[in-house]
Amino acid sequence: MFAKVASLLTLIGAGLYYTGWIYRWAYFAFFQLEITTLDLPVESFLIVPLQVFFGNLYAGDFTTLKRTVGVAIATGILIPFVLGSLQFTSTKFSKIWNKWRWRSLQFIYRKKPKLVGIHRLIPELKPINYKNLLMDELVTIAAFLTALFILARHQGLLDASRDAFNQTSTLPVITLVTPENSLSLGRKLNDLTEDPPRTNFRIIGDLELYQELVKQDYNNKNDPYFPKTVWRLLIDRDHQFYIFPSLPTDSPTNARPPVVVVQESDRGEYLLILSPEPGPEPK
């Protein structure tokens, strides 16, 4: 009994890790990040599947749970259908093969008896018993892995799209204060109209992309014509802050925000403010 329980727990753990890995892969791929470069803790992959299977139940959203139940039912129907199709195909093919073999053998007996010995080298086929070949286990595992992949990838892309847009994001709002000349983005606190210093910096790549980031590196709520950009923290790993400007509501659904990686200072020079919502509007 304990051996069966241990085997079951091993399979459940492997399935949860696989689901969590696919979810994280799809989520960070939305932001053009490779999951293998983030060095995420292994135990975090075992918790993420709760989001994949149940979604936001505490908020009364049963959409994800309904999707999980639907995929589970479809998988339960697909497995016996595939196994039955394989068994039917094997039986049908063996009948056709043996019928052709018998007729050709009769023809050779009548017309060319000398070739009978050669034709007997062609074997008679029997229907394949897939249970003896572990085919039912392989089909079951493949079906479950496919179902978990569909659920995890779909939920990962949904959550990433939600977090990329300002009005629906669940990621914390970030305000980063740094010393001058330590970052090629940002404004002076006493003069927000002055662009970031560029004297001591060099650039490789798309200059226009950098210039677009400069236009939205802060949020000027006092200017009604200034874009209201809210920066959010995507992830903090290995002393690096992955931050991005949230997408406005009117952005196309296929839009992707640029991600900026900021190296954390070991001298305590950075002031990092995290908040669930942006600051209050000016009175």
mmCIF file of C-alpha atoms in Angstrom:
data_model
loop_
_atom_site.group_PDB
_atom_site.id
_atom_site.type_symbol
_atom_site.label_atom_id
_atom_site.label_comp_id
_atom_site.label_asym_id
_atom_site.label_seq_id
_atom_site.Cartn_x
_atom_site.Cartn_y
_atom_site.Cartn_z
ATOM 1 C CA MET A 1 0.000 0.000 0.000
ATOM 2 C CA PHE A 2 2.785 2.426 0.895
ATOM 3 C CA ALA A 3 4.578 1.658 -2.360
ATOM 4 C CA LYS A 4 1.407 2.495 -4.319
ATOM 5 C CA VAL A 5 0.918 5.699 -2.340
ATOM 6 C CA ALA A 6 4.554 6.682 -2.968
ATOM 7 C CA SER A 7 4.187 6.006 -6.695
ATOM 8 C CA LEU A 8 0.976 8.011 -6.809
ATOM 9 C CA LEU A 9 2.569 10.954 -4.993
ATOM 10 C CA THR A 10 5.527 10.817 -7.385
ATOM 11 C CA LEU A 11 3.224 10.974 -10.413
ATOM 12 C CA ILE A 12 1.209 13.814 -8.876
ATOM 13 C CA GLY A 13 4.387 15.740 -8.069
ATOM 14 C CA ALA A 14 5.717 15.266 -11.596
ATOM 15 C CA GLY A 15 2.400 16.404 -13.068
ATOM 16 C CA LEU A 16 2.274 19.487 -10.842
ATOM 17 C CA TYR A 17 5.860 20.439 -11.682
ATOM 18 C CA TYR A 18 5.205 19.970 -15.406
ATOM 19 C CA THR A 19 2.059 22.113 -15.187
ATOM 20 C CA GLY A 20 3.847 24.839 -13.238
ATOM 21 C CA TRP A 21 6.762 24.882 -15.654
ATOM 22 C CA ILE A 22 4.495 25.225 -18.710
ATOM 23 C CA TYR A 23 2.519 27.993 -16.995
ATOM 24 C CA ARG A 24 5.644 29.954 -16.084
ATOM 25 C CA TRP A 25 7.119 29.366 -19.540
ATOM 26 C CA ALA A 26 4.006 30.753 -21.254
ATOM 27 C CA TYR A 27 3.683 33.638 -18.781
ATOM 28 C CA PHE A 28 7.233 34.950 -19.125
ATOM 29 C CA ALA A 29 7.356 34.210 -22.861
ATOM 30 C CA PHE A 30 4.614 36.833 -23.198
ATOM 31 C CA PHE A 31 7.172 39.368 -21.919
ATOM 32 C CA GLN A 32 9.942 37.929 -24.155
ATOM 33 C CA LEU A 33 11.764 36.354 -21.212
ATOM 34 C CA GLU A 34 13.221 32.848 -21.155
ATOM 35 C CA ILE A 35 12.230 30.996 -17.997
ATOM 36 C CA THR A 36 15.540 29.126 -17.779
ATOM 37 C CA THR A 37 17.395 32.417 -17.253
ATOM 38 C CA LEU A 38 15.346 33.427 -14.182
ATOM 39 C CA ASP A 39 16.552 30.671 -11.827
ATOM 40 C CA LEU A 40 13.165 30.235 -10.163
ATOM 41 C CA PRO A 41 12.913 27.989 -7.072
ATOM 42 C CA VAL A 42 11.691 24.464 -7.769
ATOM 43 C CA GLU A 43 9.015 24.558 -5.062
ATOM 44 C CA SER A 44 7.320 27.514 -6.752
ATOM 45 C CA PHE A 45 6.406 25.316 -9.715
ATOM 46 C CA LEU A 46 4.391 23.060 -7.398
ATOM 47 C CA ILE A 47 2.194 25.937 -6.175
ATOM 48 C CA VAL A 48 1.437 27.575 -9.522
ATOM 49 C CA PRO A 49 -0.878 24.721 -10.717
ATOM 50 C CA LEU A 50 -3.481 25.879 -8.182
ATOM 51 C CA GLN A 51 -3.842 28.988 -10.335
ATOM 52 C CA VAL A 52 -4.008 26.854 -13.484
ATOM 53 C CA PHE A 53 -6.723 24.505 -12.208
ATOM 54 C CA PHE A 54 -8.880 26.756 -10.031
ATOM 55 C CA GLY A 55 -8.114 30.343 -11.046
ATOM 56 C CA ASN A 56 -9.557 33.172 -8.978
ATOM 57 C CA LEU A 57 -12.223 31.298 -7.026
ATOM 58 C CA TYR A 58 -12.105 33.616 -4.005
ATOM 59 C CA ALA A 59 -13.276 36.452 -6.273
ATOM 60 C CA GLY A 60 -16.198 34.381 -7.552
ATOM 61 C CA ASP A 61 -14.651 33.636 -10.951
ATOM 62 C CA PHE A 62 -15.415 30.049 -11.941
ATOM 63 C CA THR A 63 -14.243 30.345 -15.555
ATOM 64 C CA THR A 64 -10.925 28.575 -14.971
ATOM 65 C CA LEU A 65 -12.549 25.790 -12.933
ATOM 66 C CA LYS A 66 -15.124 25.215 -15.676
ATOM 67 C CA ARG A 67 -12.320 25.046 -18.250
ATOM 68 C CA THR A 68 -10.452 22.503 -16.108
ATOM 69 C CA VAL A 69 -13.541 20.322 -15.735
ATOM 70 C CA GLY A 70 -14.244 20.553 -19.468
ATOM 71 C CA VAL A 71 -10.698 19.535 -20.420
ATOM 72 C CA ALA A 72 -10.812 16.676 -17.877
ATOM 73 C CA ILE A 73 -14.068 15.351 -19.348
ATOM 74 C CA ALA A 74 -12.735 15.668 -22.903
ATOM 75 C CA THR A 75 -9.558 13.817 -21.892
ATOM 76 C CA GLY A 76 -11.593 11.041 -20.261
ATOM 77 C CA ILE A 77 -13.557 10.605 -23.494
ATOM 78 C CA LEU A 78 -10.510 10.858 -25.756
ATOM 79 C CA ILE A 79 -8.439 8.126 -24.055
ATOM 80 C CA PRO A 80 -10.844 5.188 -24.640
ATOM 81 C CA PHE A 81 -11.634 6.540 -28.114
ATOM 82 C CA VAL A 82 -7.952 6.506 -29.107
ATOM 83 C CA LEU A 83 -7.384 3.064 -27.593
ATOM 84 C CA GLY A 84 -10.502 1.699 -29.299
ATOM 85 C CA SER A 85 -9.426 3.222 -32.609
ATOM 86 C CA LEU A 86 -5.990 1.629 -32.335
ATOM 87 C CA GLN A 87 -7.510 -1.780 -31.541
ATOM 88 C CA PHE A 88 -10.048 -1.476 -34.366
ATOM 89 C CA THR A 89 -7.373 -0.425 -36.851
ATOM 90 C CA SER A 90 -5.115 -3.309 -35.833
ATOM 91 C CA THR A 91 -7.942 -5.848 -36.150
ATOM 92 C CA LYS A 92 -9.128 -4.479 -39.475
ATOM 93 C CA PHE A 93 -5.631 -4.323 -40.956
ATOM 94 C CA SER A 94 -4.789 -7.868 -39.859
ATOM 95 C CA LYS A 95 -7.985 -9.184 -41.475
ATOM 96 C CA ILE A 96 -7.251 -7.413 -44.749
ATOM 97 C CA TRP A 97 -3.629 -8.571 -44.674
ATOM 98 C CA ASN A 98 -4.489 -12.225 -43.964
ATOM 99 C CA LYS A 99 -7.223 -12.235 -46.592
ATOM 100 C CA TRP A 100 -4.821 -10.910 -49.206
ATOM 101 C CA ARG A 101 -2.170 -13.419 -48.073
ATOM 102 C CA TRP A 102 -4.568 -16.376 -48.336
ATOM 103 C CA ARG A 103 -5.831 -15.414 -51.805
ATOM 104 C CA SER A 104 -2.354 -14.842 -53.150
ATOM 105 C CA LEU A 105 -1.235 -18.162 -51.675
ATOM 106 C CA GLN A 106 -4.124 -19.937 -53.435
ATOM 107 C CA PHE A 107 -3.189 -18.240 -56.683
ATOM 108 C CA ILE A 108 0.429 -19.367 -56.361
ATOM 109 C CA TYR A 109 -0.641 -22.962 -55.603
ATOM 110 C CA ARG A 110 -2.594 -23.039 -58.837
ATOM 111 C CA LYS A 111 -0.332 -21.035 -61.126
ATOM 112 C CA LYS A 112 3.249 -21.107 -59.778
ATOM 113 C CA PRO A 113 3.747 -23.852 -57.177
ATOM 114 C CA LYS A 114 7.518 -23.281 -57.163
ATOM 115 C CA LEU A 115 7.017 -19.907 -55.442
ATOM 116 C CA VAL A 116 4.979 -21.296 -52.547
ATOM 117 C CA GLY A 117 8.018 -21.557 -50.301
ATOM 118 C CA ILE A 118 8.925 -17.919 -50.900
ATOM 119 C CA HIS A 119 5.416 -16.667 -50.208
ATOM 120 C CA ARG A 120 5.248 -18.561 -46.932
ATOM 121 C CA LEU A 121 7.950 -16.229 -45.660
ATOM 122 C CA ILE A 122 5.249 -13.531 -45.470
ATOM 123 C CA PRO A 123 3.848 -13.948 -41.919
ATOM 124 C CA GLU A 124 0.231 -14.182 -40.932
ATOM 125 C CA LEU A 125 -0.780 -11.212 -38.796
ATOM 126 C CA LYS A 126 -2.780 -11.281 -35.590
ATOM 127 C CA PRO A 127 -4.515 -8.303 -33.971
ATOM 128 C CA ILE A 128 -2.134 -6.514 -31.654
ATOM 129 C CA ASN A 129 -3.009 -6.589 -27.981
ATOM 130 C CA TYR A 130 -1.962 -3.090 -26.974
ATOM 131 C CA LYS A 131 -2.346 -3.844 -23.289
ATOM 132 C CA ASN A 132 0.604 -6.204 -23.501
ATOM 133 C CA LEU A 133 2.641 -3.401 -25.144
ATOM 134 C CA LEU A 134 1.782 -0.805 -22.449
ATOM 135 C CA MET A 135 0.078 1.201 -25.190
ATOM 136 C CA ASP A 136 -2.861 2.044 -22.948
ATOM 137 C CA GLU A 137 -0.488 3.543 -20.352
ATOM 138 C CA LEU A 138 1.383 5.500 -23.014
ATOM 139 C CA VAL A 139 -1.823 6.873 -24.530
ATOM 140 C CA THR A 140 -3.132 7.806 -21.078
ATOM 141 C CA ILE A 141 0.078 9.612 -20.119
ATOM 142 C CA ALA A 142 0.248 11.416 -23.467
ATOM 143 C CA ALA A 143 -3.384 12.526 -23.145
ATOM 144 C CA PHE A 144 -2.869 13.840 -19.607
ATOM 145 C CA LEU A 145 0.328 15.683 -20.555
ATOM 146 C CA THR A 146 -1.441 17.261 -23.515
ATOM 147 C CA ALA A 147 -4.362 18.325 -21.325
ATOM 148 C CA LEU A 148 -2.036 19.826 -18.713
ATOM 149 C CA PHE A 149 -0.084 21.631 -21.442
ATOM 150 C CA ILE A 150 -3.256 23.164 -22.893
ATOM 151 C CA LEU A 151 -4.521 24.299 -19.485
ATOM 152 C CA ALA A 152 -1.181 25.688 -18.281
ATOM 153 C CA ARG A 153 -0.269 27.496 -21.499
ATOM 154 C CA HIS A 154 -3.714 29.029 -21.885
ATOM 155 C CA GLN A 155 -3.828 30.239 -18.288
ATOM 156 C CA GLY A 156 -0.258 31.543 -18.469
ATOM 157 C CA LEU A 157 -1.008 33.665 -21.531
ATOM 158 C CA LEU A 158 -4.264 34.907 -20.009
ATOM 159 C CA ASP A 159 -2.568 35.978 -16.773
ATOM 160 C CA ALA A 160 0.338 37.607 -18.611
ATOM 161 C CA SER A 161 -2.045 39.571 -20.836
ATOM 162 C CA ARG A 162 -4.002 40.649 -17.767
ATOM 163 C CA ASP A 163 -0.869 41.817 -15.935
ATOM 164 C CA ALA A 164 0.482 43.700 -18.946
ATOM 165 C CA PHE A 165 -2.463 46.125 -19.041
ATOM 166 C CA ASN A 166 -2.627 48.849 -16.433
ATOM 167 C CA GLN A 167 -6.318 48.592 -15.549
ATOM 168 C CA THR A 168 -6.266 44.826 -14.890
ATOM 169 C CA SER A 169 -2.719 44.155 -13.688
ATOM 170 C CA THR A 170 -2.149 42.391 -10.373
ATOM 171 C CA LEU A 171 1.579 43.184 -10.341
ATOM 172 C CA PRO A 172 2.865 45.803 -7.888
ATOM 173 C CA VAL A 173 3.380 49.385 -9.015
ATOM 174 C CA ILE A 174 7.058 50.299 -8.752
ATOM 175 C CA THR A 175 8.766 53.633 -8.106
ATOM 176 C CA LEU A 176 12.560 53.536 -8.396
ATOM 177 C CA VAL A 177 14.716 56.395 -7.097
ATOM 178 C CA THR A 178 18.402 56.236 -8.068
ATOM 179 C CA PRO A 179 21.436 58.532 -7.880
ATOM 180 C CA GLU A 180 22.189 60.609 -10.941
ATOM 181 C CA ASN A 181 24.308 58.988 -13.688
ATOM 182 C CA SER A 182 23.604 55.477 -12.359
ATOM 183 C CA LEU A 183 20.701 54.797 -14.723
ATOM 184 C CA SER A 184 20.104 55.968 -18.293
ATOM 185 C CA LEU A 185 16.377 56.384 -17.578
ATOM 186 C CA GLY A 186 14.580 58.559 -15.081
ATOM 187 C CA ARG A 187 14.222 62.268 -14.263
ATOM 188 C CA LYS A 188 15.572 64.689 -11.699
ATOM 189 C CA LEU A 189 13.191 65.129 -8.805
ATOM 190 C CA ASN A 190 13.604 68.899 -8.938
ATOM 191 C CA ASP A 191 13.281 69.150 -12.740
ATOM 192 C CA LEU A 192 11.073 66.562 -14.423
ATOM 193 C CA THR A 193 11.388 68.233 -17.817
ATOM 194 C CA GLU A 194 15.090 67.432 -18.178
ATOM 195 C CA ASP A 195 15.881 64.234 -20.065
ATOM 196 C CA PRO A 196 18.112 61.569 -18.482
ATOM 197 C CA PRO A 197 21.854 62.252 -18.745
ATOM 198 C CA ARG A 198 23.457 60.543 -21.721
ATOM 199 C CA THR A 199 27.044 61.770 -21.475
ATOM 200 C CA ASN A 200 28.503 58.695 -19.797
ATOM 201 C CA PHE A 201 26.331 56.102 -21.540
ATOM 202 C CA ARG A 202 26.574 54.247 -24.829
ATOM 203 C CA ILE A 203 23.870 52.365 -26.707
ATOM 204 C CA ILE A 204 23.712 49.191 -28.765
ATOM 205 C CA GLY A 205 20.523 48.345 -30.586
ATOM 206 C CA ASP A 206 17.347 50.244 -31.362
ATOM 207 C CA LEU A 207 17.769 53.944 -30.572
ATOM 208 C CA GLU A 208 14.097 54.666 -31.244
ATOM 209 C CA LEU A 209 13.037 52.093 -28.666
ATOM 210 C CA TYR A 210 15.179 53.809 -26.046
ATOM 211 C CA GLN A 211 13.778 57.201 -26.988
ATOM 212 C CA GLU A 212 10.244 55.865 -26.571
ATOM 213 C CA LEU A 213 11.126 54.645 -23.084
ATOM 214 C CA VAL A 214 12.511 58.066 -22.204
ATOM 215 C CA LYS A 215 9.142 59.600 -23.070
ATOM 216 C CA GLN A 216 7.344 57.381 -20.558
ATOM 217 C CA ASP A 217 9.866 56.876 -17.762
ATOM 218 C CA TYR A 218 7.744 58.779 -15.243
ATOM 219 C CA ASN A 219 4.106 59.632 -14.579
ATOM 220 C CA ASN A 220 3.188 63.323 -14.693
ATOM 221 C CA LYS A 221 -0.349 63.507 -13.343
ATOM 222 C CA ASN A 222 -0.351 67.305 -13.359
ATOM 223 C CA ASP A 223 -0.086 67.404 -17.160
ATOM 224 C CA PRO A 224 -3.360 66.294 -18.835
ATOM 225 C CA TYR A 225 -1.555 65.804 -22.163
ATOM 226 C CA PHE A 226 1.266 63.691 -20.721
ATOM 227 C CA PRO A 227 0.841 59.903 -21.048
ATOM 228 C CA LYS A 228 -0.109 58.354 -17.729
ATOM 229 C CA THR A 229 2.487 55.567 -17.604
ATOM 230 C CA VAL A 230 2.440 53.173 -14.663
ATOM 231 C CA TRP A 231 5.581 51.087 -14.198
ATOM 232 C CA ARG A 232 5.183 47.661 -12.625
ATOM 233 C CA LEU A 233 7.553 45.067 -11.223
ATOM 234 C CA LEU A 234 7.421 41.837 -13.194
ATOM 235 C CA ILE A 235 9.872 39.839 -11.075
ATOM 236 C CA ASP A 236 12.854 40.346 -8.785
ATOM 237 C CA ARG A 237 15.487 37.639 -9.223
ATOM 238 C CA ASP A 238 19.240 37.448 -8.656
ATOM 239 C CA HIS A 239 19.505 41.107 -7.614
ATOM 240 C CA GLN A 240 17.821 42.274 -10.802
ATOM 241 C CA PHE A 241 14.533 44.141 -11.124
ATOM 242 C CA TYR A 242 12.503 43.327 -14.221
ATOM 243 C CA ILE A 243 10.205 46.326 -14.687
ATOM 244 C CA PHE A 244 7.981 47.447 -17.552
ATOM 245 C CA PRO A 245 5.566 50.265 -18.449
ATOM 246 C CA SER A 246 1.985 49.006 -18.296
ATOM 247 C CA LEU A 247 0.029 49.028 -21.514
ATOM 248 C CA PRO A 248 -2.866 51.479 -21.805
ATOM 249 C CA THR A 249 -6.372 50.135 -22.126
ATOM 250 C CA ASP A 250 -6.681 51.040 -25.801
ATOM 251 C CA SER A 251 -3.607 48.994 -26.803
ATOM 252 C CA PRO A 252 -4.173 46.117 -29.250
ATOM 253 C CA THR A 253 -4.520 42.660 -27.743
ATOM 254 C CA ASN A 254 -1.264 41.493 -29.374
ATOM 255 C CA ALA A 255 0.781 44.373 -27.895
ATOM 256 C CA ARG A 256 3.793 43.536 -25.711
ATOM 257 C CA PRO A 257 5.424 45.936 -23.245
ATOM 258 C CA PRO A 258 9.207 46.405 -23.266
ATOM 259 C CA VAL A 259 10.948 45.008 -20.192
ATOM 260 C CA VAL A 260 13.768 46.929 -18.506
ATOM 261 C CA VAL A 261 16.264 45.048 -16.335
ATOM 262 C CA VAL A 262 17.791 47.125 -13.519
ATOM 263 C CA GLN A 263 20.766 45.762 -11.601
ATOM 264 C CA GLU A 264 20.306 46.155 -7.856
ATOM 265 C CA SER A 265 22.990 48.161 -6.081
ATOM 266 C CA ASP A 266 24.840 46.524 -3.183
ATOM 267 C CA ARG A 267 25.499 49.919 -1.572
ATOM 268 C CA GLY A 268 21.901 50.769 -0.747
ATOM 269 C CA GLU A 269 21.721 53.632 -3.221
ATOM 270 C CA TYR A 270 18.382 52.672 -4.709
ATOM 271 C CA LEU A 271 15.019 53.467 -3.153
ATOM 272 C CA LEU A 272 12.444 50.954 -4.335
ATOM 273 C CA ILE A 273 8.776 51.655 -3.585
ATOM 274 C CA LEU A 274 6.207 48.928 -4.258
ATOM 275 C CA SER A 275 2.491 49.598 -4.099
ATOM 276 C CA PRO A 276 -0.645 47.721 -5.188
ATOM 277 C CA GLU A 277 -1.984 50.886 -6.827
ATOM 278 C CA PRO A 278 -0.537 54.136 -8.253
ATOM 279 C CA GLY A 279 -0.323 57.160 -6.030
ATOM 280 C CA PRO A 280 -3.323 59.473 -5.526
ATOM 281 C CA GLU A 281 -4.291 62.024 -8.118
ATOM 282 C CA PRO A 282 -3.200 65.622 -7.368
ATOM 283 C CA LYS A 283 -5.900 67.809 -5.838
#
